[in-house]
Coordinates of C-alpha atoms and ligand atoms in Angstrom, one line a residue:
M1 CA 71.0 72.5 129.6
T2 CA 67.3 73.1 129.6
T3 CA 64.5 71.3 131.4
S4 CA 61.7 69.6 129.3
S5 CA 59.3 72.4 130.1
E6 CA 61.7 74.9 128.7
P7 CA 61.5 75.8 125.0
T8 CA 64.4 74.8 122.7
F9 CA 67.0 77.4 121.8
R10 CA 65.3 78.2 118.6
Q11 CA 61.9 78.5 120.2
S12 CA 63.4 80.7 122.8
V13 CA 64.7 83.0 120.1
D14 CA 61.3 83.0 118.5
L15 CA 59.6 83.8 121.7
M16 CA 61.8 86.8 122.2
F17 CA 61.2 87.8 118.6
N18 CA 57.4 87.5 119.2
R19 CA 57.6 89.7 122.3
A20 CA 59.1 92.4 120.1
V21 CA 56.9 92.1 117.0
A22 CA 53.8 92.3 119.2
L23 CA 54.8 95.9 119.7
M24 CA 55.3 96.6 116.0
D25 CA 53.0 97.3 113.2
L26 CA 54.4 95.1 110.4
P27 CA 52.4 94.4 107.2
P28 CA 50.5 91.1 107.4
G29 CA 52.8 88.1 106.7
L30 CA 56.0 90.0 107.0
E31 CA 56.5 89.0 110.6
E32 CA 56.4 85.3 109.6
K33 CA 58.7 85.9 106.7
I34 CA 61.3 87.5 108.9
R35 CA 61.0 85.0 111.7
V36 CA 61.4 81.7 109.8
C37 CA 64.6 80.2 108.7
N38 CA 64.9 80.3 104.9
A39 CA 66.8 77.0 104.5
T40 CA 69.0 74.6 106.4
Y41 CA 71.3 72.2 104.6
T42 CA 72.4 69.0 106.3
V43 CA 75.4 67.1 105.0
R44 CA 76.8 63.8 106.0
F45 CA 80.2 63.0 104.7
G46 CA 82.8 60.4 105.3
V47 CA 86.5 60.9 106.0
R48 CA 89.0 58.0 106.2
L49 CA 90.7 58.3 109.6
R50 CA 92.7 55.8 111.6
G51 CA 92.0 53.0 109.1
E52 CA 88.3 53.4 108.9
I53 CA 85.7 55.7 107.3
R54 CA 84.1 58.0 109.8
T55 CA 80.9 59.8 109.0
F56 CA 80.3 63.4 110.2
T57 CA 77.2 65.5 110.2
G58 CA 77.3 69.2 109.4
Y59 CA 74.8 72.0 108.9
R60 CA 74.7 75.4 107.3
S61 CA 71.6 77.3 107.9
V62 CA 70.5 80.5 106.1
H63 CA 68.0 82.4 108.1
S64 CA 67.5 85.6 106.1
E65 CA 68.8 86.7 102.7
H66 CA 67.4 90.3 102.9
M67 CA 71.1 91.2 102.4
E68 CA 73.8 89.1 100.8
P69 CA 76.2 87.6 101.5
V70 CA 74.8 86.0 104.6
K71 CA 77.1 85.7 107.5
G72 CA 77.6 83.5 110.5
G73 CA 80.2 81.4 112.3
I74 CA 80.9 77.7 112.1
R75 CA 80.7 75.8 115.4
Y76 CA 82.5 72.5 116.2
S77 CA 80.8 70.8 119.1
P78 CA 79.3 67.3 119.7
E79 CA 76.0 69.1 120.8
V80 CA 75.5 70.8 117.4
H81 CA 72.1 70.1 115.9
Q82 CA 69.7 71.7 113.5
D83 CA 67.6 73.6 116.1
E84 CA 70.7 75.2 117.5
V85 CA 72.2 76.1 114.2
E86 CA 68.9 77.7 113.1
A87 CA 68.6 79.7 116.4
L88 CA 72.1 81.0 115.9
A89 CA 71.4 81.9 112.3
A90 CA 68.4 83.9 113.3
L91 CA 70.4 85.7 115.9
M92 CA 72.9 86.6 113.2
T93 CA 70.2 88.2 111.1
Y94 CA 69.2 90.4 114.0
K95 CA 72.7 91.1 115.1
C96 CA 73.9 92.2 111.7
A97 CA 70.9 94.5 111.3
L98 CA 71.5 96.0 114.8
V99 CA 75.2 96.8 114.2
E100 CA 74.6 97.7 110.6
T101 CA 76.9 95.2 108.9
P102 CA 75.4 94.6 105.4
F103 CA 74.7 90.9 105.8
G104 CA 71.9 88.4 106.1
G105 CA 72.0 85.8 108.8
S106 CA 73.5 82.3 108.6
K107 CA 75.3 79.8 110.9
G108 CA 77.0 76.5 110.5
G109 CA 77.9 73.6 112.7
L110 CA 79.8 70.3 112.6
C111 CA 78.8 67.7 115.1
I112 CA 82.3 66.8 116.4
D113 CA 84.4 67.1 119.5
P114 CA 87.6 68.7 118.1
R115 CA 89.6 67.6 121.2
E116 CA 89.3 64.0 119.9
Y117 CA 91.3 64.6 116.8
D118 CA 94.8 65.7 116.0
E119 CA 95.6 68.7 113.8
H120 CA 96.1 66.7 110.6
E121 CA 92.8 64.9 111.1
L122 CA 90.9 68.1 111.8
E123 CA 92.4 69.7 108.7
R124 CA 91.1 66.8 106.6
I125 CA 87.7 66.9 108.2
T126 CA 87.4 70.7 107.8
R127 CA 88.5 70.7 104.2
R128 CA 86.0 68.0 103.4
F129 CA 83.2 70.0 105.2
A130 CA 84.3 73.2 103.4
Y131 CA 84.2 71.3 100.0
E132 CA 80.6 70.2 100.7
L133 CA 79.5 73.7 101.6
A134 CA 81.5 75.5 98.9
K135 CA 80.1 73.4 96.0
R136 CA 76.6 74.5 97.0
D137 CA 77.7 78.2 97.4
L138 CA 77.2 77.9 101.1
I139 CA 80.7 79.3 101.3
H140 CA 81.2 82.1 98.8
P141 CA 82.5 85.7 98.9
S142 CA 79.2 87.2 97.7
Q143 CA 76.8 84.5 98.9
N144 CA 77.8 83.1 102.3
V145 CA 80.8 84.0 104.4
P146 CA 81.5 81.9 107.5
A147 CA 83.6 82.9 110.5
P148 CA 84.9 81.2 113.7
D149 CA 82.6 80.2 116.5
M150 CA 82.8 77.8 119.4
G151 CA 85.5 75.1 118.8
T152 CA 86.9 76.9 115.7
G153 CA 89.4 79.6 115.2
E154 CA 92.0 81.1 112.7
R155 CA 93.4 77.8 111.8
E156 CA 90.1 76.3 110.6
M157 CA 89.3 79.5 108.7
A158 CA 92.6 79.3 106.9
W159 CA 91.9 75.8 105.8
I160 CA 88.4 76.8 104.6
A161 CA 89.8 79.8 102.7
D162 CA 92.4 77.6 101.1
Q163 CA 89.9 74.9 100.2
Y164 CA 87.7 77.5 98.5
A165 CA 90.6 79.0 96.6
R166 CA 91.6 75.5 95.3
M167 CA 88.0 75.0 94.0
N168 CA 87.8 78.5 92.5
T169 CA 91.2 79.2 91.1
T170 CA 90.3 82.3 89.1
D171 CA 88.2 84.0 91.7
I172 CA 90.2 87.2 92.6
N173 CA 88.0 87.7 95.7
A174 CA 88.5 84.1 97.0
R175 CA 89.9 85.3 100.3
A176 CA 86.6 87.1 101.1
C177 CA 84.9 83.7 101.3
V178 CA 85.5 83.4 105.0
T179 CA 86.6 85.8 107.9
G180 CA 88.6 85.2 111.0
K181 CA 91.6 84.1 109.0
P182 CA 95.2 84.5 110.2
I183 CA 96.9 87.7 109.0
N184 CA 99.1 85.8 106.5
A185 CA 96.1 84.2 105.0
G186 CA 94.2 87.5 104.4
G187 CA 93.0 88.2 107.9
I188 CA 92.7 91.5 109.7
V189 CA 94.5 92.6 112.8
G190 CA 92.3 92.6 115.9
R191 CA 89.8 89.9 114.7
V192 CA 90.8 87.3 117.2
E193 CA 90.2 89.7 120.1
A194 CA 87.2 91.4 118.5
T195 CA 84.2 89.8 120.3
G196 CA 85.8 90.1 123.7
R197 CA 86.9 93.7 122.8
G198 CA 83.3 94.4 121.8
V199 CA 82.0 93.2 125.2
Q200 CA 84.4 95.6 126.8
Y201 CA 83.3 98.5 124.6
A202 CA 79.6 97.6 125.2
L203 CA 80.2 97.8 129.0
R204 CA 82.1 101.0 128.7
E205 CA 79.2 102.5 126.7
F206 CA 76.6 101.2 129.2
F207 CA 78.5 102.9 132.1
R208 CA 78.6 106.2 130.2
H209 CA 74.9 106.5 130.9
P210 CA 74.3 106.9 134.7
E211 CA 70.5 106.5 134.2
D212 CA 71.1 103.1 132.7
V213 CA 73.5 102.1 135.4
A214 CA 70.9 103.2 138.0
M215 CA 68.4 100.8 136.5
T216 CA 70.7 97.9 137.8
G217 CA 70.9 99.4 141.3
L218 CA 74.7 99.8 140.8
S219 CA 76.4 103.2 140.7
G220 CA 79.6 104.8 139.7
R221 CA 82.0 103.7 137.0
L222 CA 83.0 100.4 135.6
E223 CA 86.2 100.5 137.6
G224 CA 86.2 98.3 140.7
K225 CA 83.1 96.3 139.7
R226 CA 83.2 92.6 140.6
V227 CA 82.8 90.3 137.5
I228 CA 82.1 86.6 137.1
V229 CA 82.9 85.1 133.7
Q230 CA 81.7 81.8 132.4
G231 CA 83.9 80.3 129.7
L232 CA 87.5 81.4 129.3
G233 CA 87.6 80.7 125.6
N234 CA 88.1 83.2 122.8
V235 CA 85.3 85.6 123.9
G236 CA 85.5 85.2 127.6
Y237 CA 89.2 85.3 127.8
H238 CA 89.6 88.5 125.8
A239 CA 86.6 90.2 127.6
A240 CA 88.0 89.3 131.0
K241 CA 91.6 90.3 130.1
F242 CA 90.7 93.7 128.7
L243 CA 88.2 94.5 131.4
S244 CA 90.7 93.6 134.2
E245 CA 93.8 95.1 132.6
E246 CA 92.3 98.3 131.1
D247 CA 89.2 99.1 133.1
G248 CA 90.1 98.1 136.6
V249 CA 87.4 95.5 137.1
Q250 CA 88.0 92.5 139.3
I251 CA 87.4 89.1 137.8
T252 CA 86.2 87.4 141.0
G253 CA 85.0 84.2 139.4
I254 CA 85.9 82.1 136.3
I255 CA 83.7 79.1 135.4
E256 CA 85.0 76.5 133.1
R257 CA 83.9 73.0 132.0
D258 CA 85.5 71.2 134.9
G259 CA 84.5 73.7 137.7
A260 CA 85.0 77.2 138.9
L261 CA 87.5 79.4 140.6
F262 CA 86.5 82.1 143.0
D263 CA 88.6 84.8 144.6
P264 CA 87.0 88.0 146.0
A265 CA 90.3 89.8 145.6
G266 CA 90.3 89.1 141.9
L267 CA 91.9 86.4 139.7
D268 CA 94.8 86.8 137.4
V269 CA 93.1 86.2 134.0
E270 CA 96.4 85.6 132.1
A271 CA 97.6 83.1 134.7
V272 CA 94.3 81.2 134.7
H273 CA 94.2 81.2 130.9
R274 CA 97.8 79.8 130.8
W275 CA 96.7 77.1 133.3
I276 CA 93.7 76.1 131.2
Q277 CA 95.8 75.9 128.1
A278 CA 98.3 73.6 129.8
H279 CA 95.8 71.5 131.9
G280 CA 92.5 71.6 130.0
G281 CA 90.6 73.1 132.9
V282 CA 90.8 75.3 136.0
K283 CA 91.2 72.4 138.5
G284 CA 94.5 72.5 140.3
Y285 CA 95.1 76.3 139.8
A286 CA 97.0 77.6 142.8
D287 CA 95.0 80.8 143.6
G288 CA 91.3 81.1 144.5
A289 CA 88.9 78.6 145.8
F290 CA 88.0 75.7 143.4
S291 CA 84.6 74.2 143.2
P292 CA 83.7 71.3 140.9
D293 CA 80.1 72.6 140.6
G294 CA 80.9 75.4 138.2
A295 CA 77.3 76.4 137.3
A296 CA 76.7 77.2 141.0
L297 CA 79.0 80.2 140.6
L298 CA 76.5 81.7 138.2
E299 CA 74.4 82.4 141.3
A300 CA 77.2 84.0 143.4
E301 CA 77.2 87.7 144.4
C302 CA 78.8 89.9 141.8
D303 CA 78.1 93.2 140.0
I304 CA 78.3 91.9 136.5
L305 CA 77.9 88.4 135.1
I306 CA 79.4 87.5 131.8
P307 CA 78.2 84.2 130.4
A308 CA 80.6 83.6 127.5
A309 CA 80.4 79.8 127.0
L310 CA 77.2 78.4 125.6
E311 CA 73.5 78.7 125.4
G312 CA 70.8 78.0 127.9
V313 CA 72.9 78.2 131.0
I314 CA 70.5 80.6 132.8
N315 CA 67.1 79.0 132.6
L316 CA 64.0 78.1 134.6
T317 CA 66.0 76.0 137.0
N318 CA 68.4 78.6 138.2
A319 CA 67.3 82.1 137.1
A320 CA 65.6 82.9 140.4
R321 CA 68.9 82.4 142.3
V322 CA 71.1 84.5 140.0
K323 CA 72.0 87.6 142.0
A324 CA 74.0 89.7 139.4
P325 CA 72.1 92.9 138.8
L326 CA 73.7 93.2 135.4
I327 CA 74.3 90.4 132.9
I328 CA 76.0 90.9 129.6
E329 CA 75.4 88.0 127.2
A330 CA 78.8 87.5 125.6
A331 CA 77.7 84.0 124.4
N332 CA 74.8 83.5 122.1
G333 CA 71.5 82.7 123.9
P334 CA 72.9 82.0 127.4
I335 CA 69.6 83.0 128.9
T336 CA 66.4 81.1 127.9
A337 CA 63.2 82.9 127.3
G338 CA 61.9 81.6 130.6
G339 CA 65.1 82.6 132.5
D340 CA 64.9 86.0 130.8
E341 CA 61.4 86.6 132.2
I342 CA 62.3 85.6 135.7
L343 CA 65.3 87.9 135.7
R344 CA 63.4 90.8 134.2
K345 CA 60.8 90.6 136.8
R346 CA 63.5 90.8 139.5
G347 CA 64.9 94.0 137.9
C348 CA 68.0 92.5 136.5
V349 CA 69.3 94.4 133.5
I350 CA 70.4 92.2 130.6
I351 CA 72.6 93.5 127.8
P352 CA 71.5 91.2 125.0
D353 CA 73.7 88.8 122.9
M354 CA 72.8 90.3 119.6
F355 CA 74.5 93.5 120.7
A356 CA 76.9 92.3 123.3
N357 CA 78.8 89.8 121.1
A358 CA 78.5 91.7 117.8
G359 CA 82.2 92.7 117.9
G360 CA 83.1 89.6 116.1
V361 CA 80.9 90.1 113.1
T362 CA 81.7 93.8 113.0
V363 CA 85.5 93.1 112.6
S364 CA 84.6 90.3 110.2
Y365 CA 82.9 92.9 108.1
F366 CA 86.1 95.0 108.2
E367 CA 88.1 91.9 107.1
W368 CA 85.7 91.1 104.3
V369 CA 85.9 94.8 103.0
K370 CA 89.7 94.5 103.3
N371 CA 89.7 91.3 101.2
L372 CA 87.5 92.8 98.6
S373 CA 89.6 96.0 98.4
H374 CA 92.9 94.0 98.4
I375 CA 94.6 96.6 100.6
R376 CA 95.4 96.9 104.3
F377 CA 93.5 99.6 106.2
G378 CA 95.6 102.7 106.7
R379 CA 98.2 101.9 104.0
M380 CA 97.4 104.9 101.8
Q381 CA 96.8 107.6 104.5
R382 CA 99.0 106.8 107.5
R383 CA 102.2 108.6 106.5
Q384 CA 100.2 111.5 104.9
E385 CA 98.4 111.9 108.2
E386 CA 101.7 111.9 110.1
A387 CA 103.1 114.5 107.8
R388 CA 100.2 116.8 108.4
H389 CA 100.5 116.4 112.1
Q390 CA 104.2 117.1 111.9
L391 CA 103.3 120.3 110.0
L392 CA 101.0 121.5 112.8
V393 CA 103.5 120.6 115.6
D394 CA 106.3 122.4 113.7
E395 CA 104.1 125.5 113.4
L396 CA 103.1 125.4 117.1
E397 CA 106.8 125.2 118.0
R398 CA 107.7 128.1 115.7
L399 CA 104.9 130.3 117.0
S400 CA 105.9 129.5 120.6
S401 CA 109.6 130.4 120.0
D402 CA 108.9 133.5 117.7
S403 CA 106.4 135.0 120.1
G404 CA 108.8 134.4 123.0
V405 CA 105.9 132.7 125.0
G406 CA 107.9 129.6 125.5
W407 CA 105.1 127.0 125.4
T408 CA 106.1 123.5 125.8
L409 CA 104.1 120.5 124.7
S410 CA 103.1 118.0 127.3
P411 CA 105.3 114.9 127.7
N412 CA 104.5 112.2 125.1
F413 CA 102.1 114.6 123.2
K414 CA 104.3 114.7 120.1
E415 CA 104.9 111.0 120.1
R416 CA 101.1 110.2 120.5
Y417 CA 99.9 113.0 118.2
L418 CA 102.3 112.5 115.4
R419 CA 101.7 108.8 114.9
G420 CA 99.2 108.0 112.1
A421 CA 96.7 105.2 112.8
D422 CA 97.7 101.7 111.8
E423 CA 95.3 98.9 111.0
L424 CA 94.7 97.8 114.6
E425 CA 93.9 101.3 115.7
L426 CA 91.5 101.8 112.8
V427 CA 89.8 98.4 113.6
R428 CA 89.4 99.3 117.2
S429 CA 88.1 102.7 116.4
G430 CA 85.5 101.2 113.9
L431 CA 84.5 98.7 116.5
D432 CA 84.1 101.2 119.3
D433 CA 82.0 103.4 117.0
T434 CA 79.8 100.5 116.0
M435 CA 79.2 99.4 119.6
R436 CA 78.4 102.9 120.8
T437 CA 76.1 103.7 117.9
A438 CA 74.2 100.4 118.3
Y439 CA 73.9 100.9 122.0
Q440 CA 72.5 104.4 121.5
A441 CA 70.0 103.1 119.0
M442 CA 68.8 100.5 121.5
R443 CA 68.6 102.8 124.5
A444 CA 66.7 105.4 122.5
V445 CA 64.0 102.8 122.1
W446 CA 64.4 101.5 125.7
H447 CA 63.9 105.0 127.2
G448 CA 61.8 106.4 124.4
R449 CA 58.8 104.0 124.3
E450 CA 56.6 103.4 127.3
D451 CA 55.8 99.9 126.2
V452 CA 59.5 98.9 126.1
H453 CA 61.0 97.9 129.4
D454 CA 64.2 96.0 128.5
L455 CA 67.2 96.2 126.2
R456 CA 66.5 92.9 124.5
V457 CA 63.1 94.0 123.2
A458 CA 64.6 97.4 122.2
A459 CA 67.4 95.6 120.3
Y460 CA 64.8 93.4 118.5
L461 CA 62.7 96.4 117.6
V462 CA 65.7 98.2 116.1
S463 CA 66.9 95.2 114.1
I464 CA 63.5 93.8 113.0
G465 CA 62.6 97.4 111.9
R466 CA 65.7 97.5 109.7
V467 CA 65.1 94.0 108.2
A468 CA 61.5 95.0 107.5
E469 CA 62.8 98.1 105.7
S470 CA 65.1 96.0 103.6
Y471 CA 62.3 93.7 102.5
R472 CA 60.1 96.7 101.8
A473 CA 62.8 98.2 99.6
K474 CA 63.0 94.9 97.7
G475 CA 59.2 95.2 97.1
L476 CA 58.2 92.3 99.3
Ligands
NAD501 P1 85.5 78.9 122.5 O1 85.4 77.5 122.1 O2 86.7 79.6 122.2 O3 85.3 79.0 124.1 C1 84.3 78.4 124.8 C2 84.8 78.3 126.3 O4 83.7 77.8 127.1 C3 85.9 77.2 126.4 O5 86.9 77.7 127.2 C4 85.1 76.0 127.0 O6 86.0 75.2 127.8 C5 84.1 76.7 127.9 N1 83.0 75.9 128.2 C6 82.4 75.0 127.4 N2 81.3 74.4 128.1 C7 81.3 75.0 129.3 C8 80.5 74.8 130.4 N3 79.5 73.9 130.4 N4 80.7 75.6 131.5 C9 81.7 76.5 131.5 N5 82.5 76.7 130.4 C10 82.3 75.9 129.3 O7 84.2 79.6 122.0 P2 84.0 81.2 121.7 O8 84.3 81.5 120.3 O9 84.6 82.0 122.8 O10 82.4 81.3 121.8 C11 81.7 81.3 123.1 C12 80.3 81.9 122.9 O11 80.4 83.2 122.2 C13 79.4 81.0 122.0 O12 78.1 81.2 122.4 C14 79.6 81.7 120.6 O13 78.5 81.5 119.8 C15 79.7 83.2 121.0 N6 80.3 84.0 120.0 C16 81.6 83.8 119.6 C17 82.1 84.7 118.7 C18 83.6 84.6 118.2 O14 84.0 85.5 117.5 N7 84.3 83.5 118.5 C19 81.4 85.8 118.2 C20 80.1 86.0 118.6 C21 79.6 85.1 119.6

């Protein structure tokens, strides 16, 4: 994805880190301690498939253990390599600190194209990989808790959880060894949608601040904005779906592996998603104009660009032509350090990955807490809450009739007010609160310091400050 003059993904993350620490006054040596990746484990293991032994290479990188467990997804992709896993692990450290989830940063990857294997084969490969990691405590409820990432989802997480439980038969907290599991295997409602939902909440919060919107040259509300999304996978699909269905934005472009669709009147996200599920790409979809050169659509006119596929897609080669005034990094590292510099100079506002896609780890945190507490959120208080609300409504109705005023409650009020929150509402409320609070912490630095001109540096300053505090408290 990057040209040879462009730094690698990990170097790119380090360059961005360096830009921020140059503005900080950290004790000597602490900067280096925070920046470096603590350890990366490489494993090569064999699985007998289709009559032969196939060898797979996997990684689990631990960037920072200032808090434990460490947390970070497992990616399945043929492009996975050590540098990428380490970059992603570093981003996890900063992300967790920014959204105040009590984890260090980690990431894993398996060098595999999951589309080349059937479900049964993938299960055997995943279980073997999980075994290799679990026996070294690189999967462990209190040490290292993976989650889904590109190429993995609920299914793989369920296999990992089961594999860990088989190896640790008396561990009562075994289910907390991994997040992103299906509900029936100890998952939490709202985890699948969480990262995309977080992107939506991040944009809503951004548009609550007219001064911030003005920095992009845009005006008004989120409603009606033209959006191009790259990658209609877990993150991109949910973000595009919620933004179009609930916030009135128009998804004018969708970029996938095999090309892009463009329709200035707005694409039907659900229909395109169904088409991709059935045909493996966007080519052949009935509405909108198809172009086989998907990446070119990153440069098209729009209000908001959402790269939600992979890293390095906006770089030295194309950044100067990207016209979107606002980019929200739903993927990890979609803009290289060089691309970032070009865009910043042109006044483009970038909502950085470590904040924008933190919805996943936030809800993973809720799932982990649920697993450790062994009870679903809302189970104890929901009906009690409803009973108290009923008391108030009864009293209002009695007062109204006794006083002869004859007030009537607005339509649907009773129905909406009486209902106690279920797990999904609590998860969304916790996620919304997290995204708003983290954005406000970033913008306080963005607007509060004269030497900070962009949200990415602001995000790094907040998170590195917190990691440094953690180390200080440990006496390092
Ligand atoms: P996914 O595998 O579900 O989806 C990725 C999508 O991108 C797929 O639809 C794929 O076809 C498409 N894609 C791949 N290469 C492409 C290309 N060259 N051009 C256009 N589209 C391409 O993965 P995901 O879980 O949605 O992750 C996407 C990004 O979000 C990654 O950077 C990941 O690290 C990040 N992320 C994911 C989560 C999560 O909870 N899943 C959380 C935080 C960050």
